[in-house]
CSV table of C-alpha atoms in Angstrom, one decimal:
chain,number,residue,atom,x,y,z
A,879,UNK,CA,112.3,157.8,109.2
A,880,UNK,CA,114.0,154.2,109.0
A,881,UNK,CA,111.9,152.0,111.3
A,882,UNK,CA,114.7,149.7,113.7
A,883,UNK,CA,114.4,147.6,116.4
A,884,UNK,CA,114.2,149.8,119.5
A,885,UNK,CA,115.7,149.1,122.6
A,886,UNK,CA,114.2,147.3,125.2
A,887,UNK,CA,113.9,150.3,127.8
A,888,UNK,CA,112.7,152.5,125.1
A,889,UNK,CA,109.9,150.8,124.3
A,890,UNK,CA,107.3,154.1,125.7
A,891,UNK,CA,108.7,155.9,122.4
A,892,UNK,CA,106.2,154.6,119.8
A,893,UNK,CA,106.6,157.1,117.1
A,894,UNK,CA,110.2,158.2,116.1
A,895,UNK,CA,112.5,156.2,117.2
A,896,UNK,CA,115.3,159.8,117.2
A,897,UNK,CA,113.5,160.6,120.4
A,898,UNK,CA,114.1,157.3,122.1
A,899,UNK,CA,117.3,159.0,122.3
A,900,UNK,CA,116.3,162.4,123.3
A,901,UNK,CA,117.3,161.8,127.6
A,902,UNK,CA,116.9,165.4,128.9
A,903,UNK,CA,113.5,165.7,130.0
A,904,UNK,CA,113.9,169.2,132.2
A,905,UNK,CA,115.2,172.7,130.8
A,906,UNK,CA,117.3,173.0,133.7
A,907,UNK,CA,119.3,170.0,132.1
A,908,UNK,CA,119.2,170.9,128.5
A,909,UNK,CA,120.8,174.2,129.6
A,910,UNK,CA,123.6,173.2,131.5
A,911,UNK,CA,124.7,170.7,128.7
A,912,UNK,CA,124.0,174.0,126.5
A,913,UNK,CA,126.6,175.8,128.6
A,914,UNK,CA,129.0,172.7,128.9
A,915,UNK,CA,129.6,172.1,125.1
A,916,UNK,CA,129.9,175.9,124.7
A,917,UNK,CA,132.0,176.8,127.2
A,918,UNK,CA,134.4,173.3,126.4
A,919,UNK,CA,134.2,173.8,122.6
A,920,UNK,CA,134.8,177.1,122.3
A,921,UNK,CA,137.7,176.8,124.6
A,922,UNK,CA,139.0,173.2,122.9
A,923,UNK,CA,138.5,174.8,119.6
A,924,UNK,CA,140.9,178.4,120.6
A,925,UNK,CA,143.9,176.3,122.9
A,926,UNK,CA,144.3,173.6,120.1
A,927,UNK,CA,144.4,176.2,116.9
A,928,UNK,CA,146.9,178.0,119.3
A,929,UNK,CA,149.0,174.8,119.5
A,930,UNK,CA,148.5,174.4,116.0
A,931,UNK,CA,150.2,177.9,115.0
A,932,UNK,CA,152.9,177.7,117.7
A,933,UNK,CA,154.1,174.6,115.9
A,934,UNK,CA,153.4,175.4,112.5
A,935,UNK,CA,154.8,178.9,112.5
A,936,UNK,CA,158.2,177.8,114.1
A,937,UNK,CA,160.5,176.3,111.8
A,938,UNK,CA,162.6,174.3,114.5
A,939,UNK,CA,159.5,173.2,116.1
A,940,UNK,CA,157.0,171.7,113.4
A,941,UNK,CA,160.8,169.6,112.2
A,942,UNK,CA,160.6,167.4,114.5
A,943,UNK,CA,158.1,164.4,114.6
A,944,UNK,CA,157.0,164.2,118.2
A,945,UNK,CA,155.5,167.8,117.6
A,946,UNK,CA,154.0,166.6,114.5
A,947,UNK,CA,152.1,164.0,116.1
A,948,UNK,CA,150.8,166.7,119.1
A,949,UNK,CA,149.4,168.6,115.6
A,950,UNK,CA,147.9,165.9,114.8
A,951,UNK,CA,146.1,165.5,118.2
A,952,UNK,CA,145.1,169.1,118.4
A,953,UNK,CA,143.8,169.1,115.3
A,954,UNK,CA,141.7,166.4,115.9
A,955,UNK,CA,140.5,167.5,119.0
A,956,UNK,CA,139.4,170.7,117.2
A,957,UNK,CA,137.5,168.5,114.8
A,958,UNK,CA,135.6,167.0,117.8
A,959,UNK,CA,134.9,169.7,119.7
A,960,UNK,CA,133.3,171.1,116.7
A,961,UNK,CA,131.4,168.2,115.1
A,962,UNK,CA,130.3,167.2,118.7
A,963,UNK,CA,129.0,169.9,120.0
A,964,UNK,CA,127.0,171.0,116.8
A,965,UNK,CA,125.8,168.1,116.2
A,966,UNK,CA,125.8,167.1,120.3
A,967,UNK,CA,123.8,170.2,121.3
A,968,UNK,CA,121.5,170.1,118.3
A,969,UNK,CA,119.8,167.2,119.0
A,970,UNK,CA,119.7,166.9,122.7
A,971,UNK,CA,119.0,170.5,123.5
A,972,UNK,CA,116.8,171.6,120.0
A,973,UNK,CA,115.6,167.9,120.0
A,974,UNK,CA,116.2,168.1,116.1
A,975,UNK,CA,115.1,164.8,114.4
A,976,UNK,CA,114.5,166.3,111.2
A,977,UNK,CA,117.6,164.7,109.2
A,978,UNK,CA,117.8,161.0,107.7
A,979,UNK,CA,119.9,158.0,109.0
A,980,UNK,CA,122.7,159.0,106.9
A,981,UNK,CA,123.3,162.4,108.0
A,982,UNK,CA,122.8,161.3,111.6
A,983,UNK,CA,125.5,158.4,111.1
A,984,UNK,CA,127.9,161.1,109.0
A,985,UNK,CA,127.6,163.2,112.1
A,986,UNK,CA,128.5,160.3,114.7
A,987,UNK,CA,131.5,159.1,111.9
A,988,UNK,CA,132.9,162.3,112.0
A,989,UNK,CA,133.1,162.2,116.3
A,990,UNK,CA,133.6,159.0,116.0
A,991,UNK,CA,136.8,159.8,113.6
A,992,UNK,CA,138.2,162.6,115.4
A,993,UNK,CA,137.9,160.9,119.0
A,994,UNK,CA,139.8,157.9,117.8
A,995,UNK,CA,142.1,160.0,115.9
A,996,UNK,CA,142.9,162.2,118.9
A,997,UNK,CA,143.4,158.5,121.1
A,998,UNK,CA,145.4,157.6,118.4
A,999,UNK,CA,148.0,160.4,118.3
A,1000,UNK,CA,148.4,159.9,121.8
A,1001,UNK,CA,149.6,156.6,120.8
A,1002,UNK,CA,152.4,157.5,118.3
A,1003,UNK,CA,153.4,160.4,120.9
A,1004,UNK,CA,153.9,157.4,123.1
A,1005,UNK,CA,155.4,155.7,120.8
A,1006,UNK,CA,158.0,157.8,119.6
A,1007,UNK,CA,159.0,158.8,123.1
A,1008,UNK,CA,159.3,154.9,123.5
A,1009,UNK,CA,161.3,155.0,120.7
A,1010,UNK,CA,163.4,158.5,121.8
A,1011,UNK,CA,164.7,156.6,125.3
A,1012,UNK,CA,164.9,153.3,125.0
A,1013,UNK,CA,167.0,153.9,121.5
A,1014,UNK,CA,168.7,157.2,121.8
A,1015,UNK,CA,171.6,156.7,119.5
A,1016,UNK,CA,169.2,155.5,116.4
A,1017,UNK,CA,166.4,158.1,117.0
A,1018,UNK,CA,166.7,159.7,114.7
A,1019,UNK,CA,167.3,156.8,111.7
A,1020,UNK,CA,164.1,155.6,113.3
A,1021,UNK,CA,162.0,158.3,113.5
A,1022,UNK,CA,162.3,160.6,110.6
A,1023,UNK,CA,159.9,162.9,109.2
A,1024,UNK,CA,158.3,161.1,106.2
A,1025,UNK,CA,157.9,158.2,108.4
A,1026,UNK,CA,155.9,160.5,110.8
A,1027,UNK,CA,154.0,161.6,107.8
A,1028,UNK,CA,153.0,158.2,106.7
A,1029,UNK,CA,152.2,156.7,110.3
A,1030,UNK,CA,149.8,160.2,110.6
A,1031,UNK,CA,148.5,159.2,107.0
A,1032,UNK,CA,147.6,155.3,108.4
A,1033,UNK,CA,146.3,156.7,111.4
A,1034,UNK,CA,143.4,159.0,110.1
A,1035,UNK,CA,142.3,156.5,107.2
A,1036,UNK,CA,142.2,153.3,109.8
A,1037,UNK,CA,140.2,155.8,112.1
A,1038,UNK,CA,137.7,157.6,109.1
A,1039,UNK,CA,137.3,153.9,107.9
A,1040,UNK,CA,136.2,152.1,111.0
A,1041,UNK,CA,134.2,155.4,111.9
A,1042,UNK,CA,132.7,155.0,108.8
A,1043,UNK,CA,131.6,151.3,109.3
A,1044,UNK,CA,127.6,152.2,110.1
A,1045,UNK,CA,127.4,154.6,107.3
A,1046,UNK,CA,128.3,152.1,105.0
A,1047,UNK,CA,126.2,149.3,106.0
A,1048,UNK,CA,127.0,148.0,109.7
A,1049,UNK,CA,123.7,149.6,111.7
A,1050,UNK,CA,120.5,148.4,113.2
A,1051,UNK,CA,118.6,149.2,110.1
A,1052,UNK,CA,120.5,147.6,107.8
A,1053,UNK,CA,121.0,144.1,109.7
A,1054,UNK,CA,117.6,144.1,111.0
A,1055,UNK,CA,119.1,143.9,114.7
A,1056,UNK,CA,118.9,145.8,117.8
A,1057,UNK,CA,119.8,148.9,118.0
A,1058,UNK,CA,122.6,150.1,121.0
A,1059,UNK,CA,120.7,152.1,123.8
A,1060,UNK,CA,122.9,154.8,123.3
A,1061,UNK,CA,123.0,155.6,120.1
A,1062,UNK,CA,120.7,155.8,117.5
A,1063,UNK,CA,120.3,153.3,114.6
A,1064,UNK,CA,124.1,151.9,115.9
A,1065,UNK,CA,124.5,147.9,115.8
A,1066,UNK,CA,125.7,146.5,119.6
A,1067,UNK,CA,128.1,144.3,117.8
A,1068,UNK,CA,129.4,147.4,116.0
A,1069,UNK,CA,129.3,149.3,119.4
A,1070,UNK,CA,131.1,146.7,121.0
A,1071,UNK,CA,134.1,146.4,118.4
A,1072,UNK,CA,134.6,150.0,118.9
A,1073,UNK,CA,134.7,149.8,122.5
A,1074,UNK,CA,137.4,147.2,121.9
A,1075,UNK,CA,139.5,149.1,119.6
A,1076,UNK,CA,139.8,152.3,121.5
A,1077,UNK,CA,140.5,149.7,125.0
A,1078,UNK,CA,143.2,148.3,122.5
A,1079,UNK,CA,144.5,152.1,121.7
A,1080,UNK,CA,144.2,152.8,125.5
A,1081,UNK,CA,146.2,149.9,126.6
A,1082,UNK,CA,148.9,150.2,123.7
A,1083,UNK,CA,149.3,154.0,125.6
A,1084,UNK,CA,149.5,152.5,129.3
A,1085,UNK,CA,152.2,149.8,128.0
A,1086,UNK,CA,154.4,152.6,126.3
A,1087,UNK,CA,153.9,155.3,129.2
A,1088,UNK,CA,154.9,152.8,132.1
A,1089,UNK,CA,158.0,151.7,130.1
A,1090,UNK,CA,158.8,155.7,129.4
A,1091,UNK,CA,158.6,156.3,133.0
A,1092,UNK,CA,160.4,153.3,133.7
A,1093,UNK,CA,163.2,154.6,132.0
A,1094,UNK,CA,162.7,158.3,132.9
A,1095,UNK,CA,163.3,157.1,136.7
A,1096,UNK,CA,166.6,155.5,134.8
A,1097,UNK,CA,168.0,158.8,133.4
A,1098,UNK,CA,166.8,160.6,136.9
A,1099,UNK,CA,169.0,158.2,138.9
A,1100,UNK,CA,171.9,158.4,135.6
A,1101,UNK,CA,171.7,162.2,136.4
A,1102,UNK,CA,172.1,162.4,140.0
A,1103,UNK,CA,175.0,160.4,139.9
A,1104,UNK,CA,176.8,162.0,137.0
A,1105,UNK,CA,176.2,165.5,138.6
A,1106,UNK,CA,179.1,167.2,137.4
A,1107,UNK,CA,179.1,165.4,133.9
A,1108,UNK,CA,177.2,168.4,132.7
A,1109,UNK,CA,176.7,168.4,129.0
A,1110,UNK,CA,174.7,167.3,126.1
A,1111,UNK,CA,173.8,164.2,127.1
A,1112,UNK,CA,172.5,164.9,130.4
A,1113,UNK,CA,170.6,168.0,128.5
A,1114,UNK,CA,168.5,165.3,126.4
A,1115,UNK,CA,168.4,163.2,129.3
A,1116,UNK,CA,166.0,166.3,131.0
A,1117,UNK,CA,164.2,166.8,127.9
A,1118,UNK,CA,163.2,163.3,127.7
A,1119,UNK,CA,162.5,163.4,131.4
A,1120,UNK,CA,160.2,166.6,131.1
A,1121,UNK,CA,157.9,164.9,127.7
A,1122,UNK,CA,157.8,161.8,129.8
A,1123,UNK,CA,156.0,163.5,132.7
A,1124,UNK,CA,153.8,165.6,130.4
A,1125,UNK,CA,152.5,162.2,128.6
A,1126,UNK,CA,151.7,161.0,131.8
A,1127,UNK,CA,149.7,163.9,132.5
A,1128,UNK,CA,148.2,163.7,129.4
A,1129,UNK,CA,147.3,159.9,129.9
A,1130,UNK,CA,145.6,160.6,133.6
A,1131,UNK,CA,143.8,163.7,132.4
A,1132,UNK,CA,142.2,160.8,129.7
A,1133,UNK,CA,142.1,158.3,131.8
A,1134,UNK,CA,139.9,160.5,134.1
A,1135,UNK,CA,137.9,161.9,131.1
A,1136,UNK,CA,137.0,158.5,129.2
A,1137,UNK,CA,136.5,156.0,131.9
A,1138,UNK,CA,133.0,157.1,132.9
A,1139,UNK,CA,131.8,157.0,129.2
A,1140,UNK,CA,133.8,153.8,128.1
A,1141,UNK,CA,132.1,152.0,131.3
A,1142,UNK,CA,128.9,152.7,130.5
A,1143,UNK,CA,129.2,152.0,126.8
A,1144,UNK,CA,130.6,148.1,127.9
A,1145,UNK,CA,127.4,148.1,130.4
A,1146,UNK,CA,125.4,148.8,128.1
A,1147,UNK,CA,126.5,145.8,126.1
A,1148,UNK,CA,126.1,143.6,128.2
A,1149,UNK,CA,123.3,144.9,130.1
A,1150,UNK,CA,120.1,147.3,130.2
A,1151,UNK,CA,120.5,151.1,130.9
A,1152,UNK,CA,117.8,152.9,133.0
A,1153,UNK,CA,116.9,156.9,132.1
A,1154,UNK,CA,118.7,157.8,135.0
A,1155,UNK,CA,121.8,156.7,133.4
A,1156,UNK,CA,121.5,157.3,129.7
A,1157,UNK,CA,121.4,160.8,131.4
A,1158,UNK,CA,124.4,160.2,133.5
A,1159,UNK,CA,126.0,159.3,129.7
A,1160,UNK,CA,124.9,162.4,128.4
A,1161,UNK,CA,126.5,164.5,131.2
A,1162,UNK,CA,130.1,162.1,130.6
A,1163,UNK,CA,130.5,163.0,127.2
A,1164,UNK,CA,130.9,166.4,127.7
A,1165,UNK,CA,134.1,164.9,129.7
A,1166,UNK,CA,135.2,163.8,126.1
A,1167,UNK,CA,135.5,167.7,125.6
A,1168,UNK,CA,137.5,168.7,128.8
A,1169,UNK,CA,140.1,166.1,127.6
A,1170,UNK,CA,140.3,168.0,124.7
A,1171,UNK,CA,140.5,171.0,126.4
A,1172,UNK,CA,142.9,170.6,129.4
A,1173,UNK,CA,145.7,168.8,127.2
A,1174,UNK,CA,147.0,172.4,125.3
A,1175,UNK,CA,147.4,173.5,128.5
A,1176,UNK,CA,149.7,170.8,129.2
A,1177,UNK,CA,151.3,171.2,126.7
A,1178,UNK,CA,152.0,174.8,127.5
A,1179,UNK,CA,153.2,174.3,130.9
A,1180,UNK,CA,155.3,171.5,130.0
A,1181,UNK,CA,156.9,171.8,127.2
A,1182,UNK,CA,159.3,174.4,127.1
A,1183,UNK,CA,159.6,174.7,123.4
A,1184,UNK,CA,156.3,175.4,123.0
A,1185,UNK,CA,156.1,178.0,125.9
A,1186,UNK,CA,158.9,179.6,124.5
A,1187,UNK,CA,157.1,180.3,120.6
A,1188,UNK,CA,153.8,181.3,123.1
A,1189,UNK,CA,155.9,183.8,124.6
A,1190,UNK,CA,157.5,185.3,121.3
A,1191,UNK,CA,153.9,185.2,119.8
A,1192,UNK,CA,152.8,187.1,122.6
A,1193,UNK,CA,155.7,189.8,123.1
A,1194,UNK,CA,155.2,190.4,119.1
A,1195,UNK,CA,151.4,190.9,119.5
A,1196,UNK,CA,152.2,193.9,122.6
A,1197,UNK,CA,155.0,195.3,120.0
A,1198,UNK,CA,152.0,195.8,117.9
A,1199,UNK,CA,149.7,197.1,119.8
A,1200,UNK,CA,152.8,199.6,121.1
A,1201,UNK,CA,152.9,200.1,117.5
A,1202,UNK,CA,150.6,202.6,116.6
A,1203,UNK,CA,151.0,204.5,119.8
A,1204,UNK,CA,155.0,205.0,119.1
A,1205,UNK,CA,154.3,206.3,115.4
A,1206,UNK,CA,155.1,210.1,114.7
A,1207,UNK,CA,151.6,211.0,113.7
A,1208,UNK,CA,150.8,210.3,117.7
A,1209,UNK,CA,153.8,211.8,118.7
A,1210,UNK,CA,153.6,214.9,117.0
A,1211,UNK,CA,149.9,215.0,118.5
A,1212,UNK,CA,151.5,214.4,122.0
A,1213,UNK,CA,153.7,217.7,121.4
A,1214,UNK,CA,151.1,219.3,120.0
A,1215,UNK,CA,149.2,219.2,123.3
A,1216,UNK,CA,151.9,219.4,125.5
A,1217,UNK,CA,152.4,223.4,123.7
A,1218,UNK,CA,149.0,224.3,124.3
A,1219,UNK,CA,148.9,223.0,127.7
């Protein structure tokens, strides 16, 4: 195992410097973050490949770019919840240490890429519904589809390429520096920039929400006093009304979700962590996960386009299990019985 500098309060761990890392001392706690990344994953990983096939298997739906971008955020929260919990349960609950540097920093790329690609779909979301109401008229010119395509395209290579940054050279081991007291074999100045850019994605998301609110008030005001101008307009006007309230959902659901882990990260910067609360971290991340979780459900409840395909998906799965009930072989039993009876 690479030898780095370890961190200050970690000093007790002598031998491997992996189980520096390793904060849950009891079984009680290694079980109920067992339970916590199973019961989140497995429930972030079935609501977002829902979302997935709702838009993809609707024509109308997966046209339009806004819904494109919510793909893109529910795949990369299926991503996480995957390569986080694996690789999240597997050392903190099996204590595995038995892997090199690289495969450790491949693992914390790959959450690293999928976190900050989920953040950052959220951002073009908000984006394009700043686009859709402040510039009605020339949505459409804006936003079209291959633009969509090539902001998604930007996205995932800015995210896999800063993710990537320790793999290829920016860690503890390489620079001969200290190592973060979070993570292992991860540069503080590296762990700081990070830190920065995702406070840079969440404030980018804040700016473009409050101004789509702003305006949503707007169009609620427009509507009350146009009443009886019933039409078209006033039918867009509600749509962007409804997305605008179900970002804002999204964005206090991960608000509530990141701000205990992104707090902690920046203390640790600029301070020294006791065990207590590189436990405390352990227990937050899992919070990571019930962002992932809770936003498909938004999405269900908000967006009626979406409820809509979930409701044809689900009358076409009861027509099939009707199916083979209604088929003559089963009726002709049915009448079969009914005679000897």
């Amino acid at each position: 195992m690479d030898s780095c500098r370890i961190p200050a309060n970690a000093s007790k761990c002598s031998g491997n410097t992996m189980e520096c890392f390793m904060v849950l001392s009891t079984q009680a706690q290694k079980i109920s973050i067992g339970i916590l990344c199973g019961l989140f994953g497995t429930m972030c990983v079935f609501e977002n490949s829902l979302v997935l096939y709702l838009i993809f298997s609707s024509p109308g739906i997966r046209k339009k770019p806004s819904y494109l971008f919510i793909g893109s955020l529910a795949l990369a929260d299926i991503l996480a919840s995957i390569i986080f919990v694996c690789s999240f349960v597997n050392f903190h609950v099996f204590n595995e240490v038995g892997f090199s540097k690289e495969v450790f920093l491949l693992q914390l790329g790959g959450v690293n890429t999928s976190f900050s690609a989920s953040l950052s779909s959220l951002l073009l979301t908000a984006l394009d519904r700043y686009i859709s109401i402040s510039r009605p008229s020339e949505y459409k010119l804006l936003m079209t589809r291959k633009r969509a395509w090539t902001a998604l395209a930007v996205l995932w290579v800015t995210c896999a390429t800063i993710a990537g940054l320790p793999l290829l050279g920016w860690n503890c081991c390489a620079l001969d520096s200290a190592c973060s007291e979070l993570f292992p074999f991860v540069d503080d100045n590296y762990l700081s920039g990070w830190v920065c850019f995702v406070l840079v994605l969440l404030g980018c998301i804040v700016y473009a929400y409050a101004h789509v609110l702003w305006r949503a008030r707007q169009h609620v005001a427009y509507m009350e006093k146009h009443q009886a101008q019933a039409g078209k307009q006033n039918s867009r006007m509600r749509m962007d009304v409804m997305l605008a309230k179900t970002l804002a959902m999204v964005l206090a659901v991960l608000m509530l979700c990141w701000s205990p882990v992104l707090v902690l990260m920046i203390y640790s910067i600029f301070g020294r962590l006791s065990d207590r609360l590189r436990k405390v971290f352990a227990f937050c991340s899992t919070l990571c996960l019930l962002n992932s979780m809770v936003n498909p459900i938004i999405y269900a409840l908000r967006s009626k386009e979406l409820f809509s395909s979930l409701r044809r998906v689900w009358s076409h799965f009861r027509r099939q299990l009707k199916a083979p009930e209604e088929s003559p072989e089963a009726e002709s039993t049915h009448k079969s019985s009914v005679i000897e009876t």
